[in-house]
Coordinates of C-alpha atoms and ligand atoms in Angstrom, one line a residue:
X1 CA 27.9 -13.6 -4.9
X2 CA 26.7 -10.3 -3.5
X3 CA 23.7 -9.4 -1.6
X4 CA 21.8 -5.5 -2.9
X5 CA 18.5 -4.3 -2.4
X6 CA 16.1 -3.1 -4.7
X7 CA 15.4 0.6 -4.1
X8 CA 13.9 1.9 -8.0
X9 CA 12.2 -0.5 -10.4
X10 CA 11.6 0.5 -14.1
X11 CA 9.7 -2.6 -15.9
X12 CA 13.0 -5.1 -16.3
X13 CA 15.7 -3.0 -14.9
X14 CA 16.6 -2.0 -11.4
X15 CA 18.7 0.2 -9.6
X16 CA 20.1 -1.5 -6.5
X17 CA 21.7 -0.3 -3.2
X18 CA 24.9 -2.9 -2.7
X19 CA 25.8 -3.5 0.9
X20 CA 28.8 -1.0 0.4
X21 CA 26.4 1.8 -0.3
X22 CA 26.8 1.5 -3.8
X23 CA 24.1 2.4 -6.3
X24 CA 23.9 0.7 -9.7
X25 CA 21.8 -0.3 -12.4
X26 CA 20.8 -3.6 -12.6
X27 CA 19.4 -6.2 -15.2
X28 CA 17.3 -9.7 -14.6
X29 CA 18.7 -12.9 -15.2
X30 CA 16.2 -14.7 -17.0
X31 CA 12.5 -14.1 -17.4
X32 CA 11.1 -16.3 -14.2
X33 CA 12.2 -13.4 -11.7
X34 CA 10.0 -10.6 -10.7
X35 CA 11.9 -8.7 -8.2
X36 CA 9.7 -5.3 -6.7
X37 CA 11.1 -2.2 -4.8
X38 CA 12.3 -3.9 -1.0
X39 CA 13.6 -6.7 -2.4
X40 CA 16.6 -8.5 -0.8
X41 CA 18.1 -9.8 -4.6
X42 CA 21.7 -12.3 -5.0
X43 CA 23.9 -10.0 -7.5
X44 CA 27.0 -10.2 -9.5
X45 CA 28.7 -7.8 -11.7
X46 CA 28.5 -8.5 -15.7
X47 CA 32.1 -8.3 -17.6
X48 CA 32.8 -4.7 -19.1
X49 CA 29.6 -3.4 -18.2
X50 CA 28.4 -1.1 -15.8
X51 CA 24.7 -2.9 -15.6
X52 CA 25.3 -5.9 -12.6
X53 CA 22.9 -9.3 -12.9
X54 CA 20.0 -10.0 -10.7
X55 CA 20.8 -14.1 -10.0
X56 CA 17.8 -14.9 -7.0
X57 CA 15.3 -13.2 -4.8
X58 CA 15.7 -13.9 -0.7
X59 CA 12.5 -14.9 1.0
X60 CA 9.9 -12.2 1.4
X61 CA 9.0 -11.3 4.7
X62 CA 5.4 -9.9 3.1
X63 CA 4.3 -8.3 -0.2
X64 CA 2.0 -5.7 -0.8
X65 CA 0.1 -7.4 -3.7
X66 CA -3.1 -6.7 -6.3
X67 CA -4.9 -9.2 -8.7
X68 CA -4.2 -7.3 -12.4
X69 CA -6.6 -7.5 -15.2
X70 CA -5.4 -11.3 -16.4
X71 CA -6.2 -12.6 -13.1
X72 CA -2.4 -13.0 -11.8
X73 CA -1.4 -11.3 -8.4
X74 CA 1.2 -8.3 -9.4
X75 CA 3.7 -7.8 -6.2
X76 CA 3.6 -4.1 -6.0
X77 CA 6.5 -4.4 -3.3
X78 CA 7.9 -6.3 -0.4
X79 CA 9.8 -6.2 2.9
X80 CA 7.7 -3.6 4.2
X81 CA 6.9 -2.9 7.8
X82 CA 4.3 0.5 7.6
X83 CA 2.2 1.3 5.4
X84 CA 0.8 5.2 5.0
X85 CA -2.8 6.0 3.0
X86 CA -2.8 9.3 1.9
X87 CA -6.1 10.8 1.2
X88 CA -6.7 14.5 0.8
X89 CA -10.0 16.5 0.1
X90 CA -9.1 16.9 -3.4
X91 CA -9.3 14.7 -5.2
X92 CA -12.7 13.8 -3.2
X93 CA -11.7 10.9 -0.7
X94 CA -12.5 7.2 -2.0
X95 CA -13.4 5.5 1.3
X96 CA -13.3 2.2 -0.3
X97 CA -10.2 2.3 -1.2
X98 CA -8.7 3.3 1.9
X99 CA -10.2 0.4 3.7
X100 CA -8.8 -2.0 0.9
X101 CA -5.3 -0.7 1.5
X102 CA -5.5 -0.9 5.6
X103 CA -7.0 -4.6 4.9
X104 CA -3.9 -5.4 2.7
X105 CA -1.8 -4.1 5.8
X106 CA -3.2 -6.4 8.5
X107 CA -3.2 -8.9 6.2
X108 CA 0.5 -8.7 5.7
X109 CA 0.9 -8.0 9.5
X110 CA 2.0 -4.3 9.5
X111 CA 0.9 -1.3 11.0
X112 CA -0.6 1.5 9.1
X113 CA -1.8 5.1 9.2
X114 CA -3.9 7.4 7.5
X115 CA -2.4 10.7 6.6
X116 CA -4.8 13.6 5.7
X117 CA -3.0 15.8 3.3
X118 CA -3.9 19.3 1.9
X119 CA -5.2 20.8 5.2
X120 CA -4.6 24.0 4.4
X121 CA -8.2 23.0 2.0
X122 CA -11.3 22.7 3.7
X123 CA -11.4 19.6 5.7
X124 CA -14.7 19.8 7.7
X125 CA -16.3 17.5 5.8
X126 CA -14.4 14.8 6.2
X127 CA -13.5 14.6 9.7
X128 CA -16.2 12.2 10.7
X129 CA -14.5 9.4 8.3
X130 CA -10.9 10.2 9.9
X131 CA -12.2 9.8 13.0
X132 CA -14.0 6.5 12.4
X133 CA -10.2 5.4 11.8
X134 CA -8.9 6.7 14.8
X135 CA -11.6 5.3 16.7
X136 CA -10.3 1.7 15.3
X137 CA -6.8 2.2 16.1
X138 CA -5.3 3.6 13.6
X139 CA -3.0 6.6 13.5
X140 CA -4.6 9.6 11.8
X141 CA -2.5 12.6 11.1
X142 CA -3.7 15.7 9.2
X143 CA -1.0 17.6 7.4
X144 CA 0.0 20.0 4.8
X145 CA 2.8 19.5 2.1
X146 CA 2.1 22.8 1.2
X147 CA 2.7 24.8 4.6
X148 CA 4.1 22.5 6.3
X149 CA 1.9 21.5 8.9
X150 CA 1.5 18.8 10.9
X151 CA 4.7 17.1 8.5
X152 CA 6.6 16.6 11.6
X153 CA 4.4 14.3 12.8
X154 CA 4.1 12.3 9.7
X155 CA 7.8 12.4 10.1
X156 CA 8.3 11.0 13.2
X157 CA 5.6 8.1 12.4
X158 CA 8.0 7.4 9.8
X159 CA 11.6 7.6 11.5
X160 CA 11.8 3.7 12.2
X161 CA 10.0 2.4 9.6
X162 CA 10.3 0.8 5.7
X163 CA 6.6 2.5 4.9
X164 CA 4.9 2.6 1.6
X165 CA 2.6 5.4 0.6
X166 CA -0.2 4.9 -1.1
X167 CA -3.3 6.3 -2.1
X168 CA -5.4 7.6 -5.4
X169 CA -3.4 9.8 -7.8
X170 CA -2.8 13.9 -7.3
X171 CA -3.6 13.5 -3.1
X172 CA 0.0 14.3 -2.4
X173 CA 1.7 11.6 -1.9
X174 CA 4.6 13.1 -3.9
X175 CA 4.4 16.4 -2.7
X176 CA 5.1 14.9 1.0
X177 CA 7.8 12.5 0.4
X178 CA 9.5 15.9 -1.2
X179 CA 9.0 17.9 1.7
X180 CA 10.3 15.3 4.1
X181 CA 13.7 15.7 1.9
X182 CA 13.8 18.9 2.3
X183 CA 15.9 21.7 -0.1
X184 CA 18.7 20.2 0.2
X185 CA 18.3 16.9 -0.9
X186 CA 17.4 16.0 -4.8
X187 CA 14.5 15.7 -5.7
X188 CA 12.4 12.3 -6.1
X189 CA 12.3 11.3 -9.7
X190 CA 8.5 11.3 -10.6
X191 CA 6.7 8.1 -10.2
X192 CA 5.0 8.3 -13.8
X193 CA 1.3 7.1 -13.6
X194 CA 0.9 7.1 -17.2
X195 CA 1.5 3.8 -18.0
X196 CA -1.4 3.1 -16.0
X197 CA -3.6 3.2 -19.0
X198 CA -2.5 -0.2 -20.6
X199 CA -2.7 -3.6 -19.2
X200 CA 0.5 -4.7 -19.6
X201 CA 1.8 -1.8 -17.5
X202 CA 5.3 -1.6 -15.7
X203 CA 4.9 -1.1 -12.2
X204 CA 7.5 2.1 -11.7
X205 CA 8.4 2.9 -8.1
X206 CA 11.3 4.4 -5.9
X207 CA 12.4 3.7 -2.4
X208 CA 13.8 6.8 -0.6
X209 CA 15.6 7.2 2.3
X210 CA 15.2 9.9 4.1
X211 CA 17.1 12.6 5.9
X212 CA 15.4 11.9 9.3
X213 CA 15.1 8.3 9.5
X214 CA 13.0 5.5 7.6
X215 CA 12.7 4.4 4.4
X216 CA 9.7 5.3 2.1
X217 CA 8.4 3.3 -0.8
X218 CA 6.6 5.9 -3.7
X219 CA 4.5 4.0 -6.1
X220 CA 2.3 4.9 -8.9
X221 CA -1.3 5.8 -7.9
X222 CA -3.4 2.9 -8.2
X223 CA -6.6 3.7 -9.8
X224 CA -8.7 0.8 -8.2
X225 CA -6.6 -0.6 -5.5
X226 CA -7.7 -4.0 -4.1
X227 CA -5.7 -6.5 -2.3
X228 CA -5.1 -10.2 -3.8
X229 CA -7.0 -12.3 -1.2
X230 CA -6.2 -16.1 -0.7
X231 CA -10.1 -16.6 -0.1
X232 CA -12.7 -14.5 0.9
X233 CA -12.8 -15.7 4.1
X234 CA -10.1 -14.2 5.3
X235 CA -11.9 -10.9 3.9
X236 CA -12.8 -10.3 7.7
X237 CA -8.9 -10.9 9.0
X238 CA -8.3 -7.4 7.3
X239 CA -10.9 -5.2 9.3
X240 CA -9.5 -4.9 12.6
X241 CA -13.3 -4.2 14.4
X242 CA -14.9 -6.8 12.3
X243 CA -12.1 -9.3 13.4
X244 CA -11.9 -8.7 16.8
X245 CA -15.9 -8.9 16.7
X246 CA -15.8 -12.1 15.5
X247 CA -14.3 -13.9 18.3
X248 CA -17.8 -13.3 19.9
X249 CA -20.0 -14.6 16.6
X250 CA -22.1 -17.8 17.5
X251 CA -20.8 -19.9 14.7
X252 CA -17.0 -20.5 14.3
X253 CA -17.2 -20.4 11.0
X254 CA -20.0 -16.9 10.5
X255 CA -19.2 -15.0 7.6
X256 CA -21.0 -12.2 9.1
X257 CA -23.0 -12.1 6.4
X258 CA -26.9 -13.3 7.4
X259 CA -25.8 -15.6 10.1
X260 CA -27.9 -15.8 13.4
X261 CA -26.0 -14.5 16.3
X262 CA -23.5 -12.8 14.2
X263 CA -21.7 -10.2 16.8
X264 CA -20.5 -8.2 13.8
X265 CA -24.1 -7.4 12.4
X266 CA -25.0 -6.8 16.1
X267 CA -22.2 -4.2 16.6
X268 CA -23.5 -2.7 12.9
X269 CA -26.9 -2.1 14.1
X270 CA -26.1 -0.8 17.7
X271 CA -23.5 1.9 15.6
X272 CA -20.4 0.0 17.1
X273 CA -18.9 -0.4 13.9
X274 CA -19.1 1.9 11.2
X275 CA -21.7 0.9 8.9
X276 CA -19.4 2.4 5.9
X277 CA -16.7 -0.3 6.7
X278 CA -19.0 -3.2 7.1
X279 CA -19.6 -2.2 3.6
X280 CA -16.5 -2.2 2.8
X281 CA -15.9 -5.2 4.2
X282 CA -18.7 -7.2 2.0
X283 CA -17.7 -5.4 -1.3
X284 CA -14.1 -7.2 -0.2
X285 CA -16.0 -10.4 0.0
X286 CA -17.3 -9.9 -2.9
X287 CA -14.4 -8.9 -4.9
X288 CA -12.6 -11.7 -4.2
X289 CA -15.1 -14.0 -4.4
X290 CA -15.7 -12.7 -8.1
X291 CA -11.9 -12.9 -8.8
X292 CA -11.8 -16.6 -8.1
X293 CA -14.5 -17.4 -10.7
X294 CA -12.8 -15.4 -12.9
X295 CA -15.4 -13.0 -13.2
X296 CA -13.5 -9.7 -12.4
Ligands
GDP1 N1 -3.4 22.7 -1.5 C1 -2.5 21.7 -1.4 N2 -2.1 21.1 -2.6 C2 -1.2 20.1 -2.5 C3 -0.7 19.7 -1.2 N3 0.1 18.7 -1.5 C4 0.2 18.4 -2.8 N4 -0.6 19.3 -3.4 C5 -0.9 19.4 -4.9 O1 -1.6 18.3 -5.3 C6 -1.2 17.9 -6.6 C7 -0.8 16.4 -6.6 O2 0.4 16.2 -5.8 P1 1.4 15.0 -6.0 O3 2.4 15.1 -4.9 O4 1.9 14.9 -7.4 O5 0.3 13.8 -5.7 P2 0.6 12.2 -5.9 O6 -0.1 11.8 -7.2 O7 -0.2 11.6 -4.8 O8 2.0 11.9 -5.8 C8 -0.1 18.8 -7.0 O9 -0.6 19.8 -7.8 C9 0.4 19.4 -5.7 O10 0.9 20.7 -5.8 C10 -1.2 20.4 0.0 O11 -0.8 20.0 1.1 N5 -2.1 21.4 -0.2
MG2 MG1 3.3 10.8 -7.2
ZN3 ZN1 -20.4 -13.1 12.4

């Protein structure tokens, strides 16, 4: 038995990376599998054909994960250790979303950043949202696929890392990773959104490693992006300000939602925390709280 990784999943097949550096196609042994793009998978080769067999999955270390329409949890990938929002002034930023995808990165432990593509556009307007995010911790970095700009850095927060980029559909996200490559490199097959429409869509998406270090994980634009939460308590465990304000709530248990002595509403009303991501926050709560009754 072999060990490969996943690095390009289309619905039931898979291309792997073998430990030799090897690339080949891959089928699924059976129907209970799932494996997702970062996947550590058990291999063997099939008899006179070129296709090899996917026998296990190895423990995830964490899994970037979404509820889909039938009220399952769809893995979307795993094994990662970054994760990079893209957002862009066209199409017009969805705030909500961002936050959804940062709270699905603390909640799987890793660090992420938001990148601000297409600055040759007119930014102005949006640089009071980047900043709340730098103001929370998180990395911001403005660039350009299209000049060029500011790419380096979005290189260099990528050189050690197994990122996934994310963000809505025709911000860039494609346009970057190809950039990163360079001329000289092919370049990356496009991660088809189209079979977005239907429910019973394939999840299509491509891990490329890349000329100056790091690995990046390109998958289709989610429309709606929301994490899969094991409760909606832990809503607040994925909002870095809101959690470290809770350490100072009255009540161990303050949902920070009309609690007395709530140190999160407190740092609301004094303009501490953004009153955009406390928003957030509660639409998180009440996401999940509608997924577990089934309602979503
Ligand atoms: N003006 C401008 N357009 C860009 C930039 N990066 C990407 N685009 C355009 O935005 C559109 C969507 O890009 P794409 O990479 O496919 O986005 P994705 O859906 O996030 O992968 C394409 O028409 C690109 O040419 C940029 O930095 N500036
Ligand atoms: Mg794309
Ligand atoms: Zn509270």
């Amino acid at each position: 038995m072999k060990h490969a990784t996943v690095i390009a999943t289309y619905s039931r097949r898979m291309r792997l990376s073998l430990a030799d550096g090897r690339e080949v196609q891959a089928r699924i042994k059976g129907k209970r599998i799932k494996p997702v793009c970062g996947d550590r998978v058990a291999v063997e080769p099939i008899e006179n054909e070129e296709d090899w067999l996917i026998t296990g999955i190895a423990e995830r270390r964490n899994e970037l994960t979404r509820p889909n329409m039938r009220g399952q949890i769809e893995v979307l990938a795993a094994n990662l250790d970054y994760l990079i929002v893209v957002v862009a002034a066209e199409p017009k930023p969805d705030w909500f979303i961002v936050d959804r995808y940062l709270c699905a990165a603390e909640l799987m432990g890793v660090d992420a950043c938001v990148v601000f593509n297409k600055s040759d556009l007119d930014t102005s307007a949006f640089r009071y949202e980047l900043d709340t995010y730098f103001d929370i911790g998180y990395d911001v970095v403005a660039c350009s696929a299209l000049t060029g700009e500011g790419i380096d850095n979005v290189r260099k927060l990528l050189a050690t890392h197994r990122a996934i980029i994310v963000g809505q559909s025709g911000v860039g996200k494609s346009s970057i990773i190809n950039t990163l490559l360079g001329d000289d490199v092919q370049k990356t097959a496009d991660i088809s959104d189209k079979s977005r429409e239907g429910r019973h869509t394939t999840v299509n998406s491509a891990m490329i490693s890349l000329p100056s270090g790091g690995v990046i994980i390109d998958s289709p634009g989610v429309r709606d992006y929301a994490p899969a939460l094991e409760s909606a308590t832990i809503a607040s465990e994925g909002f870095r300000e809101i959690r470290e304000a809770a350490q100072e709530c009255r009540f161990a248990n303050c949902r920070h939602l009309r609690e007395p002595g709530c140190a999160v509403k407190d740092r609301c009303e004094s303009g501490a925390i953004s009153p955009r991501r406390y928003e957030s926050f509660k639409r998180m709560v009440n996401l999940t709280e509608q997924l577990a009754d089934g309602k979503y």
